[in-house]
GROMACS .gro file of C-alpha atoms in nm:
model
  273
    1MET     CA    1  13.586   4.737  11.865
    2ALA     CA    2  13.676   4.500  12.145
    3LYS     CA    3  13.443   4.210  12.205
    4GLN     CA    4  13.232   4.228  12.517
    5ARG     CA    5  13.169   3.938  12.750
    6HIS     CA    6  12.813   3.819  12.753
    7ASN     CA    7  12.608   3.949  13.041
    8PRO     CA    8  12.230   3.921  13.062
    9LYS     CA    9  12.213   4.281  13.180
   10THR     CA   10  12.432   4.415  12.905
   11ALA     CA   11  12.433   4.333  12.537
   12ASN     CA   12  12.634   4.222  12.240
   13THR     CA   13  12.651   4.485  11.973
   14HIS     CA   14  12.577   4.435  11.609
   15PRO     CA   15  12.674   4.721  11.376
   16GLY     CA   16  12.393   4.857  11.165
   17ARG     CA   17  12.411   4.977  10.810
   18THR     CA   18  12.655   5.246  10.710
   19ASN     CA   19  12.359   5.482  10.674
   20GLY     CA   20  12.309   5.398  10.310
   21VAL     CA   21  12.655   5.508  10.201
   22PRO     CA   22  12.871   5.193  10.192
   23GLY     CA   23  13.239   5.255  10.251
   24LYS     CA   24  13.201   5.625  10.334
   25LEU     CA   25  13.059   5.634  10.685
   26LYS     CA   26  13.159   5.453  10.999
   27LYS     CA   27  12.916   5.204  11.144
   28PRO     CA   28  12.739   5.331  11.455
   29ARG     CA   29  12.902   5.218  11.777
   30LEU     CA   30  12.625   5.086  11.997
   31GLN     CA   31  12.663   5.094  12.374
   32PHE     CA   32  12.469   4.897  12.630
   33GLU     CA   33  12.651   4.930  12.961
   34TRP     CA   34  12.356   5.130  13.094
   35VAL     CA   35  12.097   4.849  13.072
   36GLY     CA   36  12.198   4.721  13.413
   37ALA     CA   37  12.033   5.032  13.560
   38ILE     CA   38  11.691   4.909  13.447
   39SER     CA   39  11.516   4.720  13.723
   40ASP     CA   40  11.402   4.365  13.654
   41GLU     CA   41  11.044   4.475  13.712
   42GLN     CA   42  11.067   4.751  13.452
   43TRP     CA   43  11.239   4.527  13.201
   44GLU     CA   44  10.972   4.259  13.242
   45CYS     CA   45  10.708   4.515  13.134
   46TYR     CA   46  10.920   4.629  12.840
   47ARG     CA   47  10.987   4.270  12.738
   48ARG     CA   48  10.617   4.186  12.757
   49ALA     CA   49  10.542   4.466  12.512
   50ILE     CA   50  10.832   4.368  12.284
   51VAL     CA   51  10.721   4.005  12.274
   52ALA     CA   52  10.356   4.103  12.215
   53LEU     CA   53  10.445   4.317  11.912
   54ARG     CA   54  10.686   4.058  11.778
   55GLU     CA   55  10.434   3.775  11.806
   56ALA     CA   56  10.178   3.992  11.627
   57GLY     CA   57  10.425   4.033  11.339
   58ILE     CA   58  10.464   4.406  11.394
   59ARG     CA   59  10.802   4.563  11.317
   60PHE     CA   60  10.921   4.832  11.553
   61LEU     CA   61  11.223   5.054  11.626
   62LEU     CA   62  11.363   5.148  11.964
   63GLY     CA   63  11.364   5.525  12.016
   64GLY     CA   64  11.351   5.782  12.294
   65GLY     CA   65  11.583   5.778  12.591
   66PHE     CA   66  11.684   5.417  12.525
   67ALA     CA   67  11.800   5.495  12.171
   68LEU     CA   68  11.991   5.796  12.305
   69ALA     CA   69  12.165   5.567  12.553
   70VAL     CA   70  12.245   5.313  12.282
   71TYR     CA   71  12.426   5.576  12.074
   72THR     CA   72  12.587   5.779  12.353
   73GLY     CA   73  12.628   5.525  12.633
   74ARG     CA   74  12.446   5.762  12.870
   75CYS     CA   75  12.109   5.690  13.023
   76ARG     CA   76  11.866   5.904  13.215
   77ASN     CA   77  11.607   5.790  13.464
   78THR     CA   78  11.290   5.699  13.278
   79LYS     CA   79  10.985   5.482  13.324
   80ASP     CA   80  10.887   5.460  12.963
   81ILE     CA   81  11.004   5.317  12.632
   82ASP     CA   82  10.937   5.450  12.281
   83LEU     CA   83  10.869   5.200  12.003
   84TYR     CA   84  10.824   5.334  11.649
   85ILE     CA   85  10.596   5.152  11.402
   86LEU     CA   86  10.435   5.208  11.064
   87LYS     CA   87  10.098   5.384  11.078
   88ASP     CA   88   9.925   5.091  10.909
   89ASP     CA   89  10.025   4.871  11.204
   90ARG     CA   90   9.874   5.103  11.463
   91GLU     CA   91   9.550   4.917  11.537
   92ARG     CA   92   9.716   4.576  11.548
   93ALA     CA   93   9.981   4.711  11.783
   94ILE     CA   94   9.719   4.852  12.019
   95ALA     CA   95   9.533   4.520  12.015
   96ALA     CA   96   9.853   4.324  12.082
   97LEU     CA   97   9.942   4.540  12.382
   98SER     CA   98   9.589   4.519  12.518
   99GLU     CA   99   9.600   4.140  12.502
  100ALA     CA  100   9.934   4.152  12.685
  101GLY     CA  101   9.778   4.339  12.979
  102PHE     CA  102   9.855   4.700  12.888
  103GLU     CA  103   9.592   4.970  12.930
  104ASP     CA  104   9.540   5.303  12.757
  105TYR     CA  105   9.709   5.584  12.952
  106PHE     CA  106   9.458   5.840  12.826
  107PRO     CA  107   9.218   5.821  13.127
  108GLN     CA  108   9.510   5.904  13.358
  109LEU     CA  109   9.663   6.172  13.137
  110PRO     CA  110   9.501   6.280  12.806
  111TYR     CA  111   9.734   6.293  12.504
  112ASP     CA  112   9.721   6.354  12.129
  113ARG     CA  113   9.615   6.026  11.965
  114ASN     CA  114   9.709   6.143  11.615
  115TRP     CA  115  10.071   6.035  11.647
  116ILE     CA  116  10.108   5.819  11.957
  117TYR     CA  117   9.939   5.549  12.162
  118ARG     CA  118  10.043   5.554  12.528
  119SER     CA  119   9.992   5.231  12.719
  120VAL     CA  120  10.069   5.149  13.080
  121CYS     CA  121  10.126   4.838  13.288
  122SER     CA  122  10.233   4.834  13.653
  123GLY     CA  123  10.320   5.202  13.631
  124VAL     CA  124  10.554   5.149  13.332
  125ILE     CA  125  10.465   5.332  13.010
  126VAL     CA  126  10.509   5.188  12.661
  127ASP     CA  127  10.465   5.446  12.385
  128ILE     CA  128  10.379   5.335  12.031
  129ILE     CA  129  10.467   5.611  11.783
  130TRP     CA  130  10.398   5.628  11.410
  131ALA     CA  131  10.446   5.999  11.329
  132MET     CA  132  10.608   6.316  11.452
  133ALA     CA  133  10.396   6.506  11.703
  134ASN     CA  134  10.380   6.803  11.463
  135GLN     CA  135  10.270   6.572  11.177
  136ARG     CA  136  10.574   6.677  10.974
  137ALA     CA  137  10.633   6.314  10.877
  138GLN     CA  138  10.531   5.956  10.945
  139VAL     CA  139  10.748   5.652  10.998
  140ASP     CA  140  10.828   5.493  10.662
  141GLU     CA  141  11.030   5.201  10.528
  142ALA     CA  142  11.353   5.401  10.516
  143TRP     CA  143  11.348   5.422  10.894
  144PHE     CA  144  11.372   5.043  10.906
  145GLU     CA  145  11.620   5.013  10.617
  146HIS     CA  146  11.878   5.231  10.795
  147ALA     CA  147  11.822   5.104  11.150
  148ALA     CA  148  12.107   4.977  11.364
  149VAL     CA  149  12.066   4.643  11.544
  150GLY     CA  150  12.158   4.542  11.898
  151ILE     CA  151  12.070   4.278  12.154
  152VAL     CA  152  11.945   4.389  12.495
  153ARG     CA  153  11.904   4.121  12.760
  154GLY     CA  154  11.867   3.861  12.491
  155GLU     CA  155  11.616   4.059  12.286
  156PRO     CA  156  11.726   4.163  11.934
  157LEU     CA  157  11.614   4.519  11.876
  158HIS     CA  158  11.627   4.756  11.580
  159ILE     CA  159  11.736   5.106  11.681
  160LEU     CA  160  11.602   5.430  11.533
  161PRO     CA  161  11.854   5.552  11.272
  162LEU     CA  162  12.070   5.848  11.369
  163GLU     CA  163  11.933   6.064  11.088
  164GLU     CA  164  11.568   6.011  11.180
  165PHE     CA  165  11.655   6.056  11.546
  166PHE     CA  166  11.810   6.397  11.471
  167TRP     CA  167  11.522   6.484  11.239
  168CYS     CA  168  11.250   6.417  11.499
  169LYS     CA  169  11.425   6.596  11.784
  170LEU     CA  170  11.505   6.912  11.589
  171TYR     CA  171  11.136   7.012  11.598
  172ILE     CA  172  11.088   6.963  11.971
  173MET     CA  173  11.135   7.311  12.114
  174GLN     CA  174  10.843   7.375  12.342
  175ARG     CA  175  10.816   7.613  12.634
  176ASP     CA  176  10.847   7.329  12.885
  177HIS     CA  177  11.053   7.082  12.683
  178CYS     CA  178  11.336   7.104  12.432
  179ASP     CA  179  11.522   6.809  12.278
  180TRP     CA  180  11.817   7.006  12.147
  181THR     CA  181  12.017   6.893  12.450
  182ASP     CA  182  11.971   6.535  12.331
  183ILE     CA  183  12.090   6.630  11.984
  184MET     CA  184  12.400   6.796  12.130
  185ASN     CA  185  12.484   6.472  12.309
  186LEU     CA  186  12.416   6.268  11.995
  187LEU     CA  187  12.624   6.503  11.784
  188TYR     CA  188  12.920   6.490  12.021
  189ALA     CA  189  12.909   6.110  12.037
  190THR     CA  190  12.816   6.018  11.679
  191GLY     CA  191  12.877   6.319  11.453
  192ALA     CA  192  13.129   6.132  11.237
  193ARG     CA  193  12.869   5.862  11.164
  194VAL     CA  194  12.579   6.081  11.053
  195ASP     CA  195  12.479   6.073  10.687
  196TRP     CA  196  12.431   6.447  10.653
  197ASP     CA  197  12.319   6.427  10.292
  198ARG     CA  198  12.036   6.192  10.383
  199LEU     CA  199  11.936   6.407  10.681
  200LEU     CA  200  11.925   6.718  10.464
  201ARG     CA  201  11.709   6.537  10.208
  202ARG     CA  202  11.472   6.447  10.489
  203MET     CA  203  11.454   6.804  10.615
  204GLU     CA  204  11.386   6.964  10.275
  205ASP     CA  205  11.300   7.331  10.339
  206ASP     CA  206  11.347   7.294  10.712
  207TRP     CA  207  11.728   7.291  10.686
  208PRO     CA  208  11.757   7.627  10.875
  209LEU     CA  209  11.667   7.432  11.191
  210LEU     CA  210  11.976   7.216  11.143
  211LYS     CA  211  12.187   7.523  11.069
  212GLY     CA  212  12.066   7.680  11.391
  213LEU     CA  213  12.150   7.369  11.593
  214LEU     CA  214  12.496   7.339  11.441
  215SER     CA  215  12.563   7.709  11.500
  216VAL     CA  216  12.485   7.665  11.869
  217TYR     CA  217  12.700   7.350  11.873
  218GLY     CA  218  12.989   7.546  11.723
  219TRP     CA  219  12.960   7.796  12.008
  220LEU     CA  220  12.933   7.519  12.269
  221CYS     CA  221  13.206   7.289  12.135
  222PRO     CA  222  13.411   7.495  11.887
  223ARG     CA  223  13.700   7.249  11.860
  224ARG     CA  224  13.469   6.953  11.807
  225ALA     CA  225  13.262   7.146  11.553
  226LEU     CA  226  13.575   7.185  11.339
  227ASP     CA  227  13.535   6.814  11.258
  228LEU     CA  228  13.206   6.870  11.076
  229PRO     CA  229  13.236   6.783  10.703
  230GLU     CA  230  13.349   7.075  10.491
  231LYS     CA  231  13.071   6.999  10.242
  232LEU     CA  232  12.809   7.039  10.516
  233VAL     CA  233  12.967   7.362  10.639
  234LYS     CA  234  12.951   7.507  10.288
  235GLN     CA  235  12.598   7.384  10.220
  236LEU     CA  236  12.462   7.547  10.535
  237ARG     CA  237  12.698   7.848  10.516
  238LEU     CA  238  12.812   7.791  10.871
  239ASP     CA  239  13.060   8.028  11.029
  240LYS     CA  240  13.392   7.872  11.122
  241PRO     CA  241  13.389   7.803  11.498
  242GLN     CA  242  13.628   8.015  11.697
  243ALA     CA  243  13.790   7.845  11.997
  244PRO     CA  244  13.876   8.120  12.248
  245ALA     CA  245  14.207   8.100  12.431
  246HIS     CA  246  14.020   8.162  12.753
  247CYS     CA  247  13.646   8.105  12.797
  248LYS     CA  248  13.488   8.358  13.030
  249HIS     CA  249  13.189   8.138  13.111
  250ASP     CA  250  13.105   7.769  13.139
  251ARG     CA  251  12.896   7.753  12.823
  252VAL     CA  252  12.740   7.417  12.912
  253ARG     CA  253  12.599   7.559  13.235
  254LEU     CA  254  12.480   7.872  13.060
  255LEU     CA  255  12.228   7.656  12.875
  256ASP     CA  256  12.121   7.443  13.171
  257THR     CA  257  12.265   7.407  13.520
  258ARG     CA  258  12.159   7.043  13.544
  259ARG     CA  259  12.395   6.764  13.438
  260TRP     CA  260  12.286   6.738  13.077
  261PHE     CA  261  12.604   6.720  12.866
  262ALA     CA  262  12.759   6.373  12.869
  263ALA     CA  263  13.102   6.485  12.748
  264ILE     CA  264  13.189   6.648  13.080
  265LEU     CA  265  13.027   6.395  13.315
  266PRO     CA  266  13.172   6.082  13.474
  267LYS     CA  267  13.092   5.775  13.266
  268ASP     CA  268  12.861   5.621  13.525
  269GLN     CA  269  12.656   5.936  13.589
  270PRO     CA  270  12.307   5.949  13.431
  271LEU     CA  271  12.185   6.252  13.243
  272GLU     CA  272  11.950   6.486  13.431
  273VAL     CA  273  11.765   6.626  13.129
   0.00000   0.00000   0.00000
């Protein structure tokens, strides 16, 4: 990968682990061109939270829309940041943010405190997360062991591993919100770097969710889906994608008419979903 010139509004990239399988998987390619779209005011709030947690000795992982942008190079307009921590660090993290001037968002908008603490400062939200919303799993040491590492505006940050990122988003399929569009973008950009064996171990009996996602992906991007590992295809008993000579419909727009799929958008255009 070509070296990038240093710019305070972009970042140097530091490859993370090879997802626990040395020599078999490519290192994740981290992308930071999008950070220039964050206003200085927003970044100052994010940095204040980052510094507060760091000075309190609390480890955290960058997730959410920022992690998606790191892996895909595509951002979407957001006024929040997701930082994943261990459950045992929850109270210390809340105290550290409170001392840094952040307030609980609950009085403005009630939320489920069993998996997240939402704090706000100057209209910017910092979410501290220690479990999946459905309580399927909590953050554990493996999340940190397999994290990628990058530097954003001079701040070294650990990024949520691809496998845990996929794992969390597979369960988010609510009436008013579905994260499968994010997974499609992640899959298109990073599919060759995913440790599918580790993801399947994480999912245990929930593997049909992954099969469903990959089946839809095969319909959406049949040629790209042909690159999925043969072992994975056999394990999940996936049908071989069929690339039609002529597609009657724009399949991307059949799922959502907004600009959600990075592969067909100009590089500098943000995602709308």
